[in-house]
PDB file of C-alpha atoms and ligand atoms in Angstrom:
ATOM      1  CA  UNK A   1      16.421   4.256  21.911  1.00  0.00           C
ATOM      2  CA  UNK A   2      17.084   2.140  24.994  1.00  0.00           C
ATOM      3  CA  UNK A   3      15.964  -1.513  24.905  1.00  0.00           C
ATOM      4  CA  UNK A   4      13.385  -1.012  27.659  1.00  0.00           C
ATOM      5  CA  UNK A   5      11.966   2.165  26.153  1.00  0.00           C
ATOM      6  CA  UNK A   6       8.353   1.700  24.988  1.00  0.00           C
ATOM      7  CA  UNK A   7       7.832   1.674  21.231  1.00  0.00           C
ATOM      8  CA  UNK A   8       6.415   4.832  19.682  1.00  0.00           C
ATOM      9  CA  UNK A   9       2.707   4.754  18.920  1.00  0.00           C
ATOM     10  CA  UNK A  10       2.273   6.111  15.415  1.00  0.00           C
ATOM     11  CA  UNK A  11      -0.779   7.769  13.923  1.00  0.00           C
ATOM     12  CA  UNK A  12      -1.717   6.131  10.645  1.00  0.00           C
ATOM     13  CA  UNK A  13      -4.046   7.534   7.985  1.00  0.00           C
ATOM     14  CA  UNK A  14      -5.461   6.313   4.690  1.00  0.00           C
ATOM     15  CA  UNK A  15      -6.110   9.005   2.062  1.00  0.00           C
ATOM     16  CA  UNK A  16      -8.585   7.922  -0.615  1.00  0.00           C
ATOM     17  CA  UNK A  17      -7.807   9.718  -3.838  1.00  0.00           C
ATOM     18  CA  UNK A  18      -9.518   7.826  -6.691  1.00  0.00           C
ATOM     19  CA  UNK A  19     -12.011   5.100  -7.423  1.00  0.00           C
ATOM     20  CA  UNK A  20     -13.329   3.051 -10.305  1.00  0.00           C
ATOM     21  CA  UNK A  21     -16.348   0.918 -10.996  1.00  0.00           C
ATOM     22  CA  UNK A  22     -15.557  -2.748 -11.489  1.00  0.00           C
ATOM     23  CA  UNK A  23     -17.065  -6.227 -11.337  1.00  0.00           C
ATOM     24  CA  UNK A  24     -16.297  -8.941  -8.809  1.00  0.00           C
ATOM     25  CA  UNK A  25     -14.975 -11.203 -11.536  1.00  0.00           C
ATOM     26  CA  UNK A  26     -12.187  -8.694 -12.251  1.00  0.00           C
ATOM     27  CA  UNK A  27     -10.724  -9.062  -8.786  1.00  0.00           C
ATOM     28  CA  UNK A  28     -10.037 -12.763  -8.314  1.00  0.00           C
ATOM     29  CA  UNK A  29      -8.119 -15.266 -10.383  1.00  0.00           C
ATOM     30  CA  UNK A  30     -10.558 -17.632 -12.018  1.00  0.00           C
ATOM     31  CA  UNK A  31     -13.449 -15.165 -11.829  1.00  0.00           C
ATOM     32  CA  UNK A  32     -16.305 -15.176  -9.376  1.00  0.00           C
ATOM     33  CA  UNK A  33     -19.625 -17.014  -9.700  1.00  0.00           C
ATOM     34  CA  UNK A  34     -21.468 -14.137  -8.008  1.00  0.00           C
ATOM     35  CA  UNK A  35     -20.608 -11.526 -10.573  1.00  0.00           C
ATOM     36  CA  UNK A  36     -21.728  -8.148  -9.283  1.00  0.00           C
ATOM     37  CA  UNK A  37     -20.457  -4.617  -8.791  1.00  0.00           C
ATOM     38  CA  UNK A  38     -17.255  -4.408  -6.782  1.00  0.00           C
ATOM     39  CA  UNK A  39     -15.695  -0.951  -7.002  1.00  0.00           C
ATOM     40  CA  UNK A  40     -12.028  -0.365  -6.296  1.00  0.00           C
ATOM     41  CA  UNK A  41     -10.608   2.552  -4.293  1.00  0.00           C
ATOM     42  CA  UNK A  42      -7.113   4.007  -4.490  1.00  0.00           C
ATOM     43  CA  UNK A  43      -5.150   5.108  -1.421  1.00  0.00           C
ATOM     44  CA  UNK A  44      -2.015   6.714  -0.121  1.00  0.00           C
ATOM     45  CA  UNK A  45      -1.094   6.179   3.517  1.00  0.00           C
ATOM     46  CA  UNK A  46       0.542   8.418   6.095  1.00  0.00           C
ATOM     47  CA  UNK A  47       2.440   7.356   9.213  1.00  0.00           C
ATOM     48  CA  UNK A  48       3.416  10.028  11.737  1.00  0.00           C
ATOM     49  CA  UNK A  49       4.934   9.848  15.185  1.00  0.00           C
ATOM     50  CA  UNK A  50       8.090  10.247  17.251  1.00  0.00           C
ATOM     51  CA  UNK A  51       8.819  13.451  15.352  1.00  0.00           C
ATOM     52  CA  UNK A  52       8.848  11.822  11.921  1.00  0.00           C
ATOM     53  CA  UNK A  53       6.513  11.515   8.952  1.00  0.00           C
ATOM     54  CA  UNK A  54       6.479   8.654   6.474  1.00  0.00           C
ATOM     55  CA  UNK A  55       4.382   8.720   3.308  1.00  0.00           C
ATOM     56  CA  UNK A  56       3.521   5.241   2.072  1.00  0.00           C
ATOM     57  CA  UNK A  57       2.899   5.355  -1.702  1.00  0.00           C
ATOM     58  CA  UNK A  58       2.279   8.516  -3.654  1.00  0.00           C
ATOM     59  CA  UNK A  59      -0.793   7.735  -5.769  1.00  0.00           C
ATOM     60  CA  UNK A  60      -1.255   8.969  -9.321  1.00  0.00           C
ATOM     61  CA  UNK A  61      -1.959  12.286 -11.035  1.00  0.00           C
ATOM     62  CA  UNK A  62      -5.160  13.631 -12.630  1.00  0.00           C
ATOM     63  CA  UNK A  63      -3.537  13.137 -16.033  1.00  0.00           C
ATOM     64  CA  UNK A  64      -2.890   9.468 -15.273  1.00  0.00           C
ATOM     65  CA  UNK A  65      -6.467   9.065 -14.057  1.00  0.00           C
ATOM     66  CA  UNK A  66      -7.698  10.362 -17.421  1.00  0.00           C
ATOM     67  CA  UNK A  67      -5.282   8.132 -19.309  1.00  0.00           C
ATOM     68  CA  UNK A  68      -6.388   5.018 -17.432  1.00  0.00           C
ATOM     69  CA  UNK A  69     -10.069   5.949 -17.055  1.00  0.00           C
ATOM     70  CA  UNK A  70     -10.075   6.118 -13.263  1.00  0.00           C
ATOM     71  CA  UNK A  71     -12.344   8.533 -11.390  1.00  0.00           C
ATOM     72  CA  UNK A  72     -10.041  11.018  -9.708  1.00  0.00           C
ATOM     73  CA  UNK A  73     -11.319  12.418  -6.431  1.00  0.00           C
ATOM     74  CA  UNK A  74      -8.394  14.593  -5.342  1.00  0.00           C
ATOM     75  CA  UNK A  75      -4.630  14.687  -5.471  1.00  0.00           C
ATOM     76  CA  UNK A  76      -3.276  12.680  -2.538  1.00  0.00           C
ATOM     77  CA  UNK A  77      -0.266  14.996  -2.243  1.00  0.00           C
ATOM     78  CA  UNK A  78      -2.467  18.098  -2.075  1.00  0.00           C
ATOM     79  CA  UNK A  79      -4.549  16.343   0.584  1.00  0.00           C
ATOM     80  CA  UNK A  80      -1.526  16.105   2.892  1.00  0.00           C
ATOM     81  CA  UNK A  81      -1.954  19.744   3.914  1.00  0.00           C
ATOM     82  CA  UNK A  82      -5.267  18.747   5.534  1.00  0.00           C
ATOM     83  CA  UNK A  83      -3.166  16.675   7.917  1.00  0.00           C
ATOM     84  CA  UNK A  84      -0.731  19.541   8.457  1.00  0.00           C
ATOM     85  CA  UNK A  85       1.962  17.949   6.285  1.00  0.00           C
ATOM     86  CA  UNK A  86       4.015  19.896   3.744  1.00  0.00           C
ATOM     87  CA  UNK A  87       5.174  17.417   1.064  1.00  0.00           C
ATOM     88  CA  UNK A  88       8.271  19.552   0.398  1.00  0.00           C
ATOM     89  CA  UNK A  89       9.539  18.796   3.893  1.00  0.00           C
ATOM     90  CA  UNK A  90       8.775  15.048   3.938  1.00  0.00           C
ATOM     91  CA  UNK A  91      12.035  13.134   4.339  1.00  0.00           C
ATOM     92  CA  UNK A  92      10.887   9.510   3.929  1.00  0.00           C
ATOM     93  CA  UNK A  93       8.615   7.996   1.304  1.00  0.00           C
ATOM     94  CA  UNK A  94       7.979   4.252   1.259  1.00  0.00           C
ATOM     95  CA  UNK A  95       7.087   2.798  -2.142  1.00  0.00           C
ATOM     96  CA  UNK A  96       5.407  -0.548  -1.626  1.00  0.00           C
ATOM     97  CA  UNK A  97       5.939  -1.272  -5.318  1.00  0.00           C
ATOM     98  CA  UNK A  98       6.316   0.599  -8.599  1.00  0.00           C
ATOM     99  CA  UNK A  99       2.864   0.218 -10.153  1.00  0.00           C
ATOM    100  CA  UNK A 100       1.494   3.504 -11.521  1.00  0.00           C
ATOM    101  CA  UNK A 101      -1.099   3.895  -8.748  1.00  0.00           C
ATOM    102  CA  UNK A 102       1.565   3.774  -6.023  1.00  0.00           C
ATOM    103  CA  UNK A 103       4.472   5.791  -7.425  1.00  0.00           C
ATOM    104  CA  UNK A 104       3.015   8.745  -9.392  1.00  0.00           C
ATOM    105  CA  UNK A 105       3.663  12.198  -7.899  1.00  0.00           C
ATOM    106  CA  UNK A 106       7.071  11.140  -6.581  1.00  0.00           C
ATOM    107  CA  UNK A 107       8.584  14.412  -7.848  1.00  0.00           C
ATOM    108  CA  UNK A 108       6.344  16.303  -5.423  1.00  0.00           C
ATOM    109  CA  UNK A 109       8.642  15.197  -2.570  1.00  0.00           C
ATOM    110  CA  UNK A 110      11.894  17.044  -3.302  1.00  0.00           C
ATOM    111  CA  UNK A 111      13.453  16.409   0.122  1.00  0.00           C
ATOM    112  CA  UNK A 112      12.564  12.751   0.406  1.00  0.00           C
ATOM    113  CA  UNK A 113      14.519   9.581   0.100  1.00  0.00           C
ATOM    114  CA  UNK A 114      12.504   6.713  -1.295  1.00  0.00           C
ATOM    115  CA  UNK A 115      12.442   3.275   0.311  1.00  0.00           C
ATOM    116  CA  UNK A 116      12.015   0.440  -2.157  1.00  0.00           C
ATOM    117  CA  UNK A 117      12.966  -3.212  -2.351  1.00  0.00           C
ATOM    118  CA  UNK A 118      15.854  -3.630  -4.787  1.00  0.00           C
ATOM    119  CA  UNK A 119      14.034  -6.625  -6.249  1.00  0.00           C
ATOM    120  CA  UNK A 120      11.176  -4.367  -7.344  1.00  0.00           C
ATOM    121  CA  UNK A 121      13.469  -2.107  -9.352  1.00  0.00           C
ATOM    122  CA  UNK A 122      15.061  -5.193 -10.916  1.00  0.00           C
ATOM    123  CA  UNK A 123      11.608  -6.515 -11.799  1.00  0.00           C
ATOM    124  CA  UNK A 124      10.431  -3.188 -13.255  1.00  0.00           C
ATOM    125  CA  UNK A 125      13.520  -2.944 -15.468  1.00  0.00           C
ATOM    126  CA  UNK A 126      13.949  -6.651 -16.138  1.00  0.00           C
ATOM    127  CA  UNK A 127      13.127  -9.175 -18.786  1.00  0.00           C
ATOM    128  CA  UNK A 128       9.435  -9.586 -18.027  1.00  0.00           C
ATOM    129  CA  UNK A 129       8.625  -6.002 -18.995  1.00  0.00           C
ATOM    130  CA  UNK A 130       8.530  -7.057 -22.627  1.00  0.00           C
ATOM    131  CA  UNK A 131       5.256  -8.833 -21.834  1.00  0.00           C
ATOM    132  CA  UNK A 132       2.203  -6.558 -21.577  1.00  0.00           C
ATOM    133  CA  UNK A 133       0.661  -8.694 -18.810  1.00  0.00           C
ATOM    134  CA  UNK A 134       3.518  -7.808 -16.444  1.00  0.00           C
ATOM    135  CA  UNK A 135       4.288  -4.348 -17.837  1.00  0.00           C
ATOM    136  CA  UNK A 136       0.751  -2.991 -17.856  1.00  0.00           C
ATOM    137  CA  UNK A 137       0.801  -1.847 -14.230  1.00  0.00           C
ATOM    138  CA  UNK A 138       4.007   0.127 -14.706  1.00  0.00           C
ATOM    139  CA  UNK A 139       4.547   3.465 -16.435  1.00  0.00           C
ATOM    140  CA  UNK A 140       7.876   3.636 -18.226  1.00  0.00           C
ATOM    141  CA  UNK A 141       8.438   7.317 -17.404  1.00  0.00           C
ATOM    142  CA  UNK A 142       7.872   6.651 -13.713  1.00  0.00           C
ATOM    143  CA  UNK A 143      10.234   3.688 -13.660  1.00  0.00           C
ATOM    144  CA  UNK A 144      12.816   5.876 -15.408  1.00  0.00           C
ATOM    145  CA  UNK A 145      12.136   8.593 -12.858  1.00  0.00           C
ATOM    146  CA  UNK A 146      12.990   6.222 -10.017  1.00  0.00           C
ATOM    147  CA  UNK A 147      16.153   5.140 -11.845  1.00  0.00           C
ATOM    148  CA  UNK A 148      17.109   8.819 -12.112  1.00  0.00           C
ATOM    149  CA  UNK A 149      16.416   9.338  -8.415  1.00  0.00           C
ATOM    150  CA  UNK A 150      18.663   6.393  -7.677  1.00  0.00           C
ATOM    151  CA  UNK A 151      21.467   7.964  -9.703  1.00  0.00           C
ATOM    152  CA  UNK A 152      20.869  11.092  -7.613  1.00  0.00           C
ATOM    153  CA  UNK A 153      21.399   9.078  -4.440  1.00  0.00           C
ATOM    154  CA  UNK A 154      17.823   9.401  -3.253  1.00  0.00           C
ATOM    155  CA  UNK A 155      16.604   5.782  -3.335  1.00  0.00           C
ATOM    156  CA  UNK A 156      17.244   3.374  -0.490  1.00  0.00           C
ATOM    157  CA  UNK A 157      17.161  -0.002  -2.183  1.00  0.00           C
ATOM    158  CA  UNK A 158      16.495  -2.504   0.558  1.00  0.00           C
ATOM    159  CA  UNK A 159      17.189  -6.184   0.338  1.00  0.00           C
ATOM    160  CA  UNK A 160      14.726  -7.842   2.671  1.00  0.00           C
ATOM    161  CA  UNK A 161      13.246  -6.763   5.961  1.00  0.00           C
ATOM    162  CA  UNK A 162      14.327  -3.354   7.276  1.00  0.00           C
ATOM    163  CA  UNK A 163      13.438  -1.287  10.325  1.00  0.00           C
ATOM    164  CA  UNK A 164      13.021   2.352   9.303  1.00  0.00           C
ATOM    165  CA  UNK A 165      12.416   3.506  12.866  1.00  0.00           C
ATOM    166  CA  UNK A 166      11.525   1.887  16.179  1.00  0.00           C
ATOM    167  CA  UNK A 167       8.055   0.408  15.663  1.00  0.00           C
ATOM    168  CA  UNK A 168       8.128   0.752  11.875  1.00  0.00           C
ATOM    169  CA  UNK A 169       9.433  -2.091   9.701  1.00  0.00           C
ATOM    170  CA  UNK A 170       9.189  -2.977   6.013  1.00  0.00           C
ATOM    171  CA  UNK A 171       8.797  -6.616   4.969  1.00  0.00           C
ATOM    172  CA  UNK A 172       9.078  -8.045   1.465  1.00  0.00           C
ATOM    173  CA  UNK A 173       5.784  -9.704   0.546  1.00  0.00           C
ATOM    174  CA  UNK A 174       6.229 -10.533  -3.133  1.00  0.00           C
ATOM    175  CA  UNK A 175       3.584 -12.102  -5.312  1.00  0.00           C
ATOM    176  CA  UNK A 176       1.564  -9.258  -6.808  1.00  0.00           C
ATOM    177  CA  UNK A 177       4.887  -7.906  -8.053  1.00  0.00           C
ATOM    178  CA  UNK A 178       8.290  -9.496  -7.550  1.00  0.00           C
ATOM    179  CA  UNK A 179       9.499  -6.875  -5.072  1.00  0.00           C
ATOM    180  CA  UNK A 180       6.389  -5.699  -3.252  1.00  0.00           C
ATOM    181  CA  UNK A 181       6.851  -4.737   0.389  1.00  0.00           C
ATOM    182  CA  UNK A 182       4.389  -4.181   3.224  1.00  0.00           C
ATOM    183  CA  UNK A 183       4.586  -1.935   6.297  1.00  0.00           C
ATOM    184  CA  UNK A 184       4.230  -3.053   9.882  1.00  0.00           C
ATOM    185  CA  UNK A 185       3.700  -0.151  12.260  1.00  0.00           C
ATOM    186  CA  UNK A 186       3.187   0.069  16.013  1.00  0.00           C
ATOM    187  CA  UNK A 187       0.113   2.044  17.088  1.00  0.00           C
ATOM    188  CA  UNK A 188      -1.797   2.695  20.291  1.00  0.00           C
ATOM    189  CA  UNK A 189      -3.957  -0.341  19.449  1.00  0.00           C
ATOM    190  CA  UNK A 190      -1.067  -2.630  18.564  1.00  0.00           C
ATOM    191  CA  UNK A 191       0.716  -3.769  15.407  1.00  0.00           C
ATOM    192  CA  UNK A 192      -0.995  -2.605  12.251  1.00  0.00           C
ATOM    193  CA  UNK A 193      -0.091  -3.870   8.777  1.00  0.00           C
ATOM    194  CA  UNK A 194      -0.438  -1.679   5.691  1.00  0.00           C
ATOM    195  CA  UNK A 195      -0.727  -4.649   3.365  1.00  0.00           C
ATOM    196  CA  UNK A 196      -0.837  -2.565   0.165  1.00  0.00           C
ATOM    197  CA  UNK A 197      -1.373  -4.807  -2.853  1.00  0.00           C
ATOM    198  CA  UNK A 198      -0.352  -8.019  -1.148  1.00  0.00           C
ATOM    199  CA  UNK A 199      -4.156  -8.046  -0.923  1.00  0.00           C
ATOM    200  CA  UNK A 200      -6.335  -5.637  -2.905  1.00  0.00           C
ATOM    201  CA  UNK A 201      -9.445  -6.584  -0.916  1.00  0.00           C
ATOM    202  CA  UNK A 202     -10.016  -8.302   2.416  1.00  0.00           C
ATOM    203  CA  UNK A 203     -11.773 -10.953   0.381  1.00  0.00           C
ATOM    204  CA  UNK A 204      -8.617 -11.945  -1.499  1.00  0.00           C
ATOM    205  CA  UNK A 205      -7.148 -13.033   1.821  1.00  0.00           C
ATOM    206  CA  UNK A 206     -10.224 -14.426   3.519  1.00  0.00           C
ATOM    207  CA  UNK A 207     -11.043 -16.666   0.541  1.00  0.00           C
ATOM    208  CA  UNK A 208      -7.420 -17.371  -0.442  1.00  0.00           C
ATOM    209  CA  UNK A 209      -8.133 -16.196  -3.970  1.00  0.00           C
ATOM    210  CA  UNK A 210      -5.415 -13.912  -5.340  1.00  0.00           C
ATOM    211  CA  UNK A 211      -6.073 -10.765  -7.313  1.00  0.00           C
ATOM    212  CA  UNK A 212      -6.074 -11.096 -11.098  1.00  0.00           C
ATOM    213  CA  UNK A 213      -2.851  -9.173 -11.694  1.00  0.00           C
ATOM    214  CA  UNK A 214       0.141 -10.924 -10.245  1.00  0.00           C
ATOM    215  CA  UNK A 215       3.657 -12.129 -10.577  1.00  0.00           C
ATOM    216  CA  UNK A 216       3.479 -15.438  -8.678  1.00  0.00           C
ATOM    217  CA  UNK A 217       0.256 -16.985  -7.432  1.00  0.00           C
ATOM    218  CA  UNK A 218       1.921 -19.116  -4.762  1.00  0.00           C
ATOM    219  CA  UNK A 219       3.754 -16.154  -3.316  1.00  0.00           C
ATOM    220  CA  UNK A 220       0.499 -14.197  -3.316  1.00  0.00           C
ATOM    221  CA  UNK A 221      -1.108 -16.675  -0.918  1.00  0.00           C
ATOM    222  CA  UNK A 222       2.107 -16.859   1.105  1.00  0.00           C
ATOM    223  CA  UNK A 223       1.823 -13.070   1.475  1.00  0.00           C
ATOM    224  CA  UNK A 224      -1.705 -13.447   2.910  1.00  0.00           C
ATOM    225  CA  UNK A 225      -0.299 -15.703   5.607  1.00  0.00           C
ATOM    226  CA  UNK A 226       2.569 -13.324   6.305  1.00  0.00           C
ATOM    227  CA  UNK A 227       0.225 -10.374   6.765  1.00  0.00           C
ATOM    228  CA  UNK A 228      -1.891 -12.403   9.165  1.00  0.00           C
ATOM    229  CA  UNK A 229       1.176 -13.281  11.194  1.00  0.00           C
ATOM    230  CA  UNK A 230       2.438  -9.709  11.389  1.00  0.00           C
ATOM    231  CA  UNK A 231      -0.851  -8.019  12.313  1.00  0.00           C
ATOM    232  CA  UNK A 232      -2.121  -8.015  15.884  1.00  0.00           C
ATOM    233  CA  UNK A 233      -5.563  -9.208  14.711  1.00  0.00           C
ATOM    234  CA  UNK A 234      -7.752  -9.227  11.581  1.00  0.00           C
ATOM    235  CA  UNK A 235      -8.789  -5.711  12.582  1.00  0.00           C
ATOM    236  CA  UNK A 236      -5.187  -4.588  12.152  1.00  0.00           C
ATOM    237  CA  UNK A 237      -4.917  -5.457   8.445  1.00  0.00           C
ATOM    238  CA  UNK A 238      -5.374  -2.708   5.843  1.00  0.00           C
ATOM    239  CA  UNK A 239      -5.743  -3.959   2.263  1.00  0.00           C
ATOM    240  CA  UNK A 240      -4.541  -1.866  -0.671  1.00  0.00           C
ATOM    241  CA  UNK A 241      -7.740  -1.086  -2.577  1.00  0.00           C
ATOM    242  CA  UNK A 242     -10.799  -2.103  -0.537  1.00  0.00           C
ATOM    243  CA  UNK A 243     -13.599   0.499  -0.294  1.00  0.00           C
ATOM    244  CA  UNK A 244     -14.514  -1.155   3.004  1.00  0.00           C
ATOM    245  CA  UNK A 245     -11.601   0.671   4.647  1.00  0.00           C
ATOM    246  CA  UNK A 246     -13.488   3.972   4.317  1.00  0.00           C
ATOM    247  CA  UNK A 247     -16.520   2.393   5.990  1.00  0.00           C
ATOM    248  CA  UNK A 248     -14.716   0.595   8.795  1.00  0.00           C
ATOM    249  CA  UNK A 249     -12.678   3.575   9.972  1.00  0.00           C
ATOM    250  CA  UNK A 250     -13.585   7.124  10.893  1.00  0.00           C
ATOM    251  CA  UNK A 251     -12.314  10.436   9.590  1.00  0.00           C
ATOM    252  CA  UNK A 252      -9.987  12.224  12.024  1.00  0.00           C
ATOM    253  CA  UNK A 253     -12.199  15.345  11.690  1.00  0.00           C
ATOM    254  CA  UNK A 254     -15.503  16.190  10.017  1.00  0.00           C
ATOM    255  CA  UNK A 255     -13.824  18.189   7.223  1.00  0.00           C
ATOM    256  CA  UNK A 256     -11.919  15.036   6.250  1.00  0.00           C
ATOM    257  CA  UNK A 257     -15.079  12.939   5.873  1.00  0.00           C
ATOM    258  CA  UNK A 258     -14.774  10.837   2.732  1.00  0.00           C
ATOM    259  CA  UNK A 259     -11.158  11.958   2.214  1.00  0.00           C
ATOM    260  CA  UNK A 260      -9.198  10.347   5.015  1.00  0.00           C
ATOM    261  CA  UNK A 261      -9.683   7.781   7.771  1.00  0.00           C
ATOM    262  CA  UNK A 262      -7.605   7.180  10.867  1.00  0.00           C
ATOM    263  CA  UNK A 263      -6.334   3.627  11.109  1.00  0.00           C
ATOM    264  CA  UNK A 264      -4.704   3.727  14.527  1.00  0.00           C
ATOM    265  CA  UNK A 265      -8.170   4.115  16.063  1.00  0.00           C
ATOM    266  CA  UNK A 266     -10.382   1.052  16.457  1.00  0.00           C
ATOM    267  CA  UNK A 267     -12.639   0.314  13.480  1.00  0.00           C
ATOM    268  CA  UNK A 268     -16.349   1.056  13.815  1.00  0.00           C
ATOM    269  CA  UNK A 269     -17.049  -2.649  13.412  1.00  0.00           C
ATOM    270  CA  UNK A 270     -14.887  -5.746  13.064  1.00  0.00           C
ATOM    271  CA  UNK A 271     -13.060  -6.263   9.794  1.00  0.00           C
ATOM    272  CA  UNK A 272     -13.813  -9.448   7.852  1.00  0.00           C
ATOM    273  CA  UNK A 273     -12.035 -12.119   9.868  1.00  0.00           C
ATOM    274  CA  UNK A 274      -9.684 -14.633   8.388  1.00  0.00           C
ATOM    275  CA  UNK A 275     -10.072 -18.249   9.353  1.00  0.00           C
ATOM    276  CA  UNK A 276      -6.294 -18.571   9.366  1.00  0.00           C
ATOM    277  CA  UNK A 277      -5.574 -15.913  11.960  1.00  0.00           C
ATOM    278  CA  UNK A 278      -3.965 -17.104  15.165  1.00  0.00           C
ATOM    279  CA  UNK A 279      -5.327 -14.878  17.865  1.00  0.00           C
ATOM    280  CA  UNK A 280      -3.946 -13.786  21.181  1.00  0.00           C
ATOM    281  CA  UNK A 281      -0.635 -12.317  20.106  1.00  0.00           C
TER     282      UNK A 281
HETATM  283 ZN1   ZN B 301      -2.410  -0.868  -6.549  1.00  0.00          ZN
END
């Protein structure tokens, strides 16, 4: 790509594959005085453009949903065909981190290399896994599966920021886990950030109250600030588990209603704004 060539404008989709009922107090450190229902959704994301397809996180299986008492809506990998994507031919999968709801189904991508921060693999195999608080979000067999893939030469272990393609860059944003990464992608409406679990809900960021499961509280709030800096506006931030995403954005076609929303199109209404955002970039 020549320096003066315009950046590709990627299409970006969120696939909602599971949900669970929960209370507000479960989602912020220190609880919440207005305890009320606050369900959590589960997503995989898809980035396509310039002749390439990137899957961002691979969700979990029906068996895992049963094991962890989540309500499974559909397999995110099976849903890819609705976007014309054959998982067997996908060459790049980004794993934002190795928690069970982001890395299950990895074996359904036999042609892919997996992009992960090396720090995340160290964390998921390191000394803190003896403590249930840190280990609970990981599944041993899945961590072992990624280790096996690495021995097979199929894991790109990144150390820091990396550009996967023009207009598509991964940034470490640790806090929730020690090696979590986020995705910044160029779209027709500007720079979008797939924030994954650097924020589970918009509200974590807008109130500066981290999610209850985390590695480092200070880094979690630092990650909020980083996401704000990298996104073109508050409307360009996509949290990892917020049901609001399905309400703010539209399905790319009527048959995908409730299954998938298109994130490179403007939201139907403004996203919750952050008081920290510097506008005009
Ligand atoms: Zn998650």
